[in-house]
Short mmCIF file of C-alpha atoms and ligand atoms in Angstrom, two decimals:
data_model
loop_
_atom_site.label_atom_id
_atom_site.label_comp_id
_atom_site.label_asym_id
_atom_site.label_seq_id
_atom_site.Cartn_x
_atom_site.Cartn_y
_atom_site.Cartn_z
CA UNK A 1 -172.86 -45.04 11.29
CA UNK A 2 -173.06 -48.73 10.55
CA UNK A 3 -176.75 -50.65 11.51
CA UNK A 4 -175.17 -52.55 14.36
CA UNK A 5 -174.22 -49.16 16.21
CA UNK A 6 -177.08 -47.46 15.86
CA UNK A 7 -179.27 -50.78 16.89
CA UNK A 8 -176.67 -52.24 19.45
CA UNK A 9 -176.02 -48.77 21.64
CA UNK A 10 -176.50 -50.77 24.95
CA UNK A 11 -175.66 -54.29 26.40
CA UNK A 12 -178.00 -57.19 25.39
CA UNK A 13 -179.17 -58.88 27.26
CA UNK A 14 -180.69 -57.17 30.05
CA UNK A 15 -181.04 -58.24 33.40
CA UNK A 16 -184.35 -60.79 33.26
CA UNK A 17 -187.25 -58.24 33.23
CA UNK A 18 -190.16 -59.33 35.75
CA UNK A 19 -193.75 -58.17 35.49
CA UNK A 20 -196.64 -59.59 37.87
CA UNK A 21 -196.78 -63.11 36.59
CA UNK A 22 -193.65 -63.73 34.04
CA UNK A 23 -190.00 -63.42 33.79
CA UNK A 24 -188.72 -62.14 30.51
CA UNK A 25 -185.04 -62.93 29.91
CA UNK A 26 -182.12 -64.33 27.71
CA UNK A 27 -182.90 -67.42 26.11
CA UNK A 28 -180.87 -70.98 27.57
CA UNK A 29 -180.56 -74.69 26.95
CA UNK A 30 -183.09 -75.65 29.23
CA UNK A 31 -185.63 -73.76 26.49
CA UNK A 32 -184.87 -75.87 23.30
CA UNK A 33 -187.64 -78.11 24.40
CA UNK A 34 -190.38 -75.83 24.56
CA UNK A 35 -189.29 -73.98 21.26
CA UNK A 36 -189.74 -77.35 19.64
CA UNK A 37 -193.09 -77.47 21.26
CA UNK A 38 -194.02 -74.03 19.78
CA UNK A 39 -193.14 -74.79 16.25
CA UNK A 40 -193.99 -78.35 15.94
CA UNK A 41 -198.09 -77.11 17.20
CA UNK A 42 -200.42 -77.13 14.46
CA UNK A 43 -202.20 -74.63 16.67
CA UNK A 44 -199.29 -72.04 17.31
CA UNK A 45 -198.31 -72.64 13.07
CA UNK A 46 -202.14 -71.63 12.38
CA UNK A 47 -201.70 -68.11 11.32
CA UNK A 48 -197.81 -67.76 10.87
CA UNK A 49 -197.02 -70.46 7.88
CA UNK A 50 -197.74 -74.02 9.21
CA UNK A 51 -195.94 -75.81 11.98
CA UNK A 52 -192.08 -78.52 11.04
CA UNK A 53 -191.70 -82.01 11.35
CA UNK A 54 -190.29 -82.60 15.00
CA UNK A 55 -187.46 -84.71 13.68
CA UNK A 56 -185.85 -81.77 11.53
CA UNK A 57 -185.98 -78.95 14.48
CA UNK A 58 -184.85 -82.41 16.94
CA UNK A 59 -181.98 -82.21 14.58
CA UNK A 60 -181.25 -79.05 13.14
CA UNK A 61 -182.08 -76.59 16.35
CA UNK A 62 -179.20 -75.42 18.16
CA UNK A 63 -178.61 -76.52 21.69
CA UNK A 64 -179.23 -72.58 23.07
CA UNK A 65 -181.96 -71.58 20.45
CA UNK A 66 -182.63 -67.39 19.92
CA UNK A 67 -179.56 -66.18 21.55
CA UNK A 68 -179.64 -62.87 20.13
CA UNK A 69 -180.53 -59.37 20.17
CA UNK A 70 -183.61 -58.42 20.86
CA UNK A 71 -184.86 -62.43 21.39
CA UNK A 72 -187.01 -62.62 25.21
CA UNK A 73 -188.05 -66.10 26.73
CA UNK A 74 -191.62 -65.63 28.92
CA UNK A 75 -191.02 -67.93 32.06
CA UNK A 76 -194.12 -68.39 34.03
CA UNK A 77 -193.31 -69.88 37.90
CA UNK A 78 -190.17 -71.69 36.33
CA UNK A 79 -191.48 -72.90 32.90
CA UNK A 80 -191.01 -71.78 29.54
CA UNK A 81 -194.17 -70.61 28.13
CA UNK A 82 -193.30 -68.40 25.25
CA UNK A 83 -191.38 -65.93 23.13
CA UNK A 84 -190.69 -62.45 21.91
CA UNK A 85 -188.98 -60.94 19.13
CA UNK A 86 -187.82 -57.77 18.53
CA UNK A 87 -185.96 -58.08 14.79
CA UNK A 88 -185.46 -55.73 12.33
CA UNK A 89 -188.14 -56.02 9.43
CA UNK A 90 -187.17 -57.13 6.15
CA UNK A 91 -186.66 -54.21 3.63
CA UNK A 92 -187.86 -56.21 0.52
CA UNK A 93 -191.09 -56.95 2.68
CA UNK A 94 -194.39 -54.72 2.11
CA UNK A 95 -195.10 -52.70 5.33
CA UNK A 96 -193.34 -49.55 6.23
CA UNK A 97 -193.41 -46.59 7.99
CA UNK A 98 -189.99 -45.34 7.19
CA UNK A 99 -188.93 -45.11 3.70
CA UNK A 100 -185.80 -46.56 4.00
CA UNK A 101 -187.45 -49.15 6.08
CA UNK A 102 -185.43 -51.58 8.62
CA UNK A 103 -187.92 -50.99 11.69
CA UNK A 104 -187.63 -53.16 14.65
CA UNK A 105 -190.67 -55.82 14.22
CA UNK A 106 -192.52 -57.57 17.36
CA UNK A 107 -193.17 -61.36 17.28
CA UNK A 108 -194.58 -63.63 20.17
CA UNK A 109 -195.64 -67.24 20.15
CA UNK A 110 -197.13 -68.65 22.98
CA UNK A 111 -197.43 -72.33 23.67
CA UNK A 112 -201.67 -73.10 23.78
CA UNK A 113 -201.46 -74.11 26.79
CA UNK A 114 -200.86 -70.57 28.01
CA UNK A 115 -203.39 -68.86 25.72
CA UNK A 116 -206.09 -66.80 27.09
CA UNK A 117 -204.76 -65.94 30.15
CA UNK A 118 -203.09 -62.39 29.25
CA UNK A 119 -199.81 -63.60 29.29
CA UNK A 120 -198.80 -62.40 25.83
CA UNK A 121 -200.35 -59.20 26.49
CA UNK A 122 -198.43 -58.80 29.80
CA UNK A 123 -195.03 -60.05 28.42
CA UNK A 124 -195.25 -57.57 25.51
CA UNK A 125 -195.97 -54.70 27.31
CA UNK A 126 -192.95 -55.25 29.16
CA UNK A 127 -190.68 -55.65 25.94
CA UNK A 128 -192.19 -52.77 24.59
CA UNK A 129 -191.27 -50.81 27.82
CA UNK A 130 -187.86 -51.98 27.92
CA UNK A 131 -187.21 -51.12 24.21
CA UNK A 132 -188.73 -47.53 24.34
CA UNK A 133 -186.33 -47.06 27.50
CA UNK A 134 -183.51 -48.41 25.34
CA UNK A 135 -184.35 -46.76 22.25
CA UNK A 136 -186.37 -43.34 22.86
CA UNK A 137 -188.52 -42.37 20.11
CA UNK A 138 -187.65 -45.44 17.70
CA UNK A 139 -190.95 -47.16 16.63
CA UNK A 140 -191.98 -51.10 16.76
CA UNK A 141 -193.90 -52.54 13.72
CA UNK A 142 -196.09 -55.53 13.35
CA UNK A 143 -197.89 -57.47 10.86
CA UNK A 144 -200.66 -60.25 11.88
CA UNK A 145 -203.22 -61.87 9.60
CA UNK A 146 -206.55 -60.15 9.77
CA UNK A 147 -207.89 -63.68 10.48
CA UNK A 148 -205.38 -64.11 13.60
CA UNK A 149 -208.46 -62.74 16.21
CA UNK A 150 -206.31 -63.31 19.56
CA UNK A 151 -202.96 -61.84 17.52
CA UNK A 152 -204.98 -58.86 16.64
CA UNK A 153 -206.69 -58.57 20.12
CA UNK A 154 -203.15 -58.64 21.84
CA UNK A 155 -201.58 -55.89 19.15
CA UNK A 156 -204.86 -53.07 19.80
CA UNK A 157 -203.74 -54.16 23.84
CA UNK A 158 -200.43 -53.15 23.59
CA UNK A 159 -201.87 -49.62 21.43
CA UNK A 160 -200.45 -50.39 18.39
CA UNK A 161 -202.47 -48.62 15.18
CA UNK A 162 -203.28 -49.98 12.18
CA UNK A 163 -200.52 -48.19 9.26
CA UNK A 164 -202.52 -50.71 6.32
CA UNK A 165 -203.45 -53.86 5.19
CA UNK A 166 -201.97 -55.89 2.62
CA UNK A 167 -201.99 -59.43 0.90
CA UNK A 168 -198.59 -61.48 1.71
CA UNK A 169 -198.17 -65.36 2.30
CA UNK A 170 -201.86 -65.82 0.84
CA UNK A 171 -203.76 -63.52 3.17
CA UNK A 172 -204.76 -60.82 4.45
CA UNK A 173 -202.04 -59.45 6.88
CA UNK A 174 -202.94 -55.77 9.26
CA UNK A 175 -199.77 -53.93 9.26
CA UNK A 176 -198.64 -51.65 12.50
CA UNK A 177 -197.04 -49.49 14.59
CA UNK A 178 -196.31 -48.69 18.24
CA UNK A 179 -196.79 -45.58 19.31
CA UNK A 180 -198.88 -44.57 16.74
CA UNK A 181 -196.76 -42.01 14.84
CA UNK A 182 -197.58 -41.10 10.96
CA UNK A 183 -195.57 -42.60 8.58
CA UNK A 184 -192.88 -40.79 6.95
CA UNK A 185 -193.49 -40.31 3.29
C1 COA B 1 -201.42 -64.64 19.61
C2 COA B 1 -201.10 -65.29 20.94
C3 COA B 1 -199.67 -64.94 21.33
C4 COA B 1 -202.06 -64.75 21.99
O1 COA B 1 -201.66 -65.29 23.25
P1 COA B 1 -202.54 -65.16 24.57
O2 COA B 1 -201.64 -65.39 25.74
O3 COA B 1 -203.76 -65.99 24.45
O4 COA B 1 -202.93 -63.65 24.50
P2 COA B 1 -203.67 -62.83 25.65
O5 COA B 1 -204.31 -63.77 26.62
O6 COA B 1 -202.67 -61.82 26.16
O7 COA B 1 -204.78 -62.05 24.85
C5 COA B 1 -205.58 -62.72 23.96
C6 COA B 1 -206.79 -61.85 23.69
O8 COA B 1 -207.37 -62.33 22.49
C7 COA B 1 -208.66 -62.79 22.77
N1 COA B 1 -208.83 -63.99 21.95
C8 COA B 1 -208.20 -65.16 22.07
N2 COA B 1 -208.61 -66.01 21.10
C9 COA B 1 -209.53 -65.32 20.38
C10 COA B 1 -210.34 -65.63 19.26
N3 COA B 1 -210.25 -66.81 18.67
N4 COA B 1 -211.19 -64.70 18.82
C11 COA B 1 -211.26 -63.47 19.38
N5 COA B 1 -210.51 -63.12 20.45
C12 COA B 1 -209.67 -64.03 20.93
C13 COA B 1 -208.69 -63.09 24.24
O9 COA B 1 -210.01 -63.01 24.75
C14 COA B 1 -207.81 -61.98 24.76
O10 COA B 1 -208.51 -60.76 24.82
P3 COA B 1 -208.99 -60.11 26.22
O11 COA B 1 -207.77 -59.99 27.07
O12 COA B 1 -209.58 -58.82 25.85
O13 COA B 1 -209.95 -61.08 26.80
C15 COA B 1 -201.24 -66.82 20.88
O14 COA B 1 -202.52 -67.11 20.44
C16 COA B 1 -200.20 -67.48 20.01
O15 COA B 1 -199.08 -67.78 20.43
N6 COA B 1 -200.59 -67.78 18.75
C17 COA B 1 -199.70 -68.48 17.82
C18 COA B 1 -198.57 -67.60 17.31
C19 COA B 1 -199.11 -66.38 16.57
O16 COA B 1 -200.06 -66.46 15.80
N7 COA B 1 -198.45 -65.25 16.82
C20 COA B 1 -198.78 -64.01 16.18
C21 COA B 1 -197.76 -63.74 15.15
S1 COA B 1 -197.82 -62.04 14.63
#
């Protein structure tokens, strides 16, 4: 069975998924400005490799951004406040908890405007919830910087367990998985 089958068994996207304050859904045009936002902030870039120059993602972004599997824009009360990833992990990358490795891998950036409120915590529940419906039994994997606190804070939220650490990109990253299962050897 090729990859795509055995990742793509259902229709993508789902209906938009609502919790008690956001609106998770397929991304749109009407989004390209606030993914700009997101990876032109110094802030968001902190912990995840640095923010780009405005006038290369101006030019080089597509006009719908992260249409793709797995790929959730966080609406709060009409506006574009953030995103989620589900992707499939690198297999050259450190961090695994299958041998042959390809695990789905969370992401979520959050414009700072947002922060502190719960809202990534809340909006990755909910991705989490819809992926465990879609895929029973298939685990999520995540790797932060130890330094990230509010990255780590939102990961031990959402119950994922530390698998180990290790050094990529220049630090210290905590490597993951949700629900805790033990790694296969
Ligand atoms: C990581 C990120 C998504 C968190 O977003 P958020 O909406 O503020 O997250 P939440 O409000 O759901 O939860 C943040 C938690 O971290 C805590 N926190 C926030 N900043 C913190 C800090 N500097 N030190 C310690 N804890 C911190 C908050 O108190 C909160 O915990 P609590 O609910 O127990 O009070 C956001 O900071 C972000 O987009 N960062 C840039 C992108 C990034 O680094 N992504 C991670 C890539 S793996």
């Amino acid at each position: 069975m090729s990859d795509e089958i055995t990742l793509h068994p259902f229709a993508w996207p789902p209906a938009p998924i609502k919790t008690e304050r956001l609106v998770l859904r397929e991304s749109e045009a009407r989004d390209r400005a606030a993914f700009i936002e997101l990876f032109t902030s110094p802030e968001v870039g902190t912990y995840i490799g640095g923010s780009r120059p405005r006038d290369e993602l101006e030019r080089t972004m597509p006009k719908v951004p992260g249409r793709r599997f797995g790929f959730f824009v966080v609406e709060l009360d009409g506006a574009t406040i953030g995103m989620i990833t589900l992707d499939r992990r690198d297999t050259e990358r450190p961090g695994h908890v299958r041998p042959e490795g390809g695990e789905t891998e969370l992401g979520y950036m959050f414009l700072p405007q947002a922060w502190g409120c719960g809202y990534a915590a809340e909006a990755c529940a909910a991705a989490l919830d819809w992926f465990a419906g879609a895929l029973p039994g298939e685990p999520v994997v995540l790797s932060t910087q130890t330094a990230n606190d509010a990255s780590m804070r939102v990961a031990a939220k959402l119950g994922f367990t530390e698998v180990e650490r290790f050094e990529e990109y220049g630090a210290e990253q905590w490597f993951a998985v949700w629900p805790s299962v033990t790694p296969s050897d």
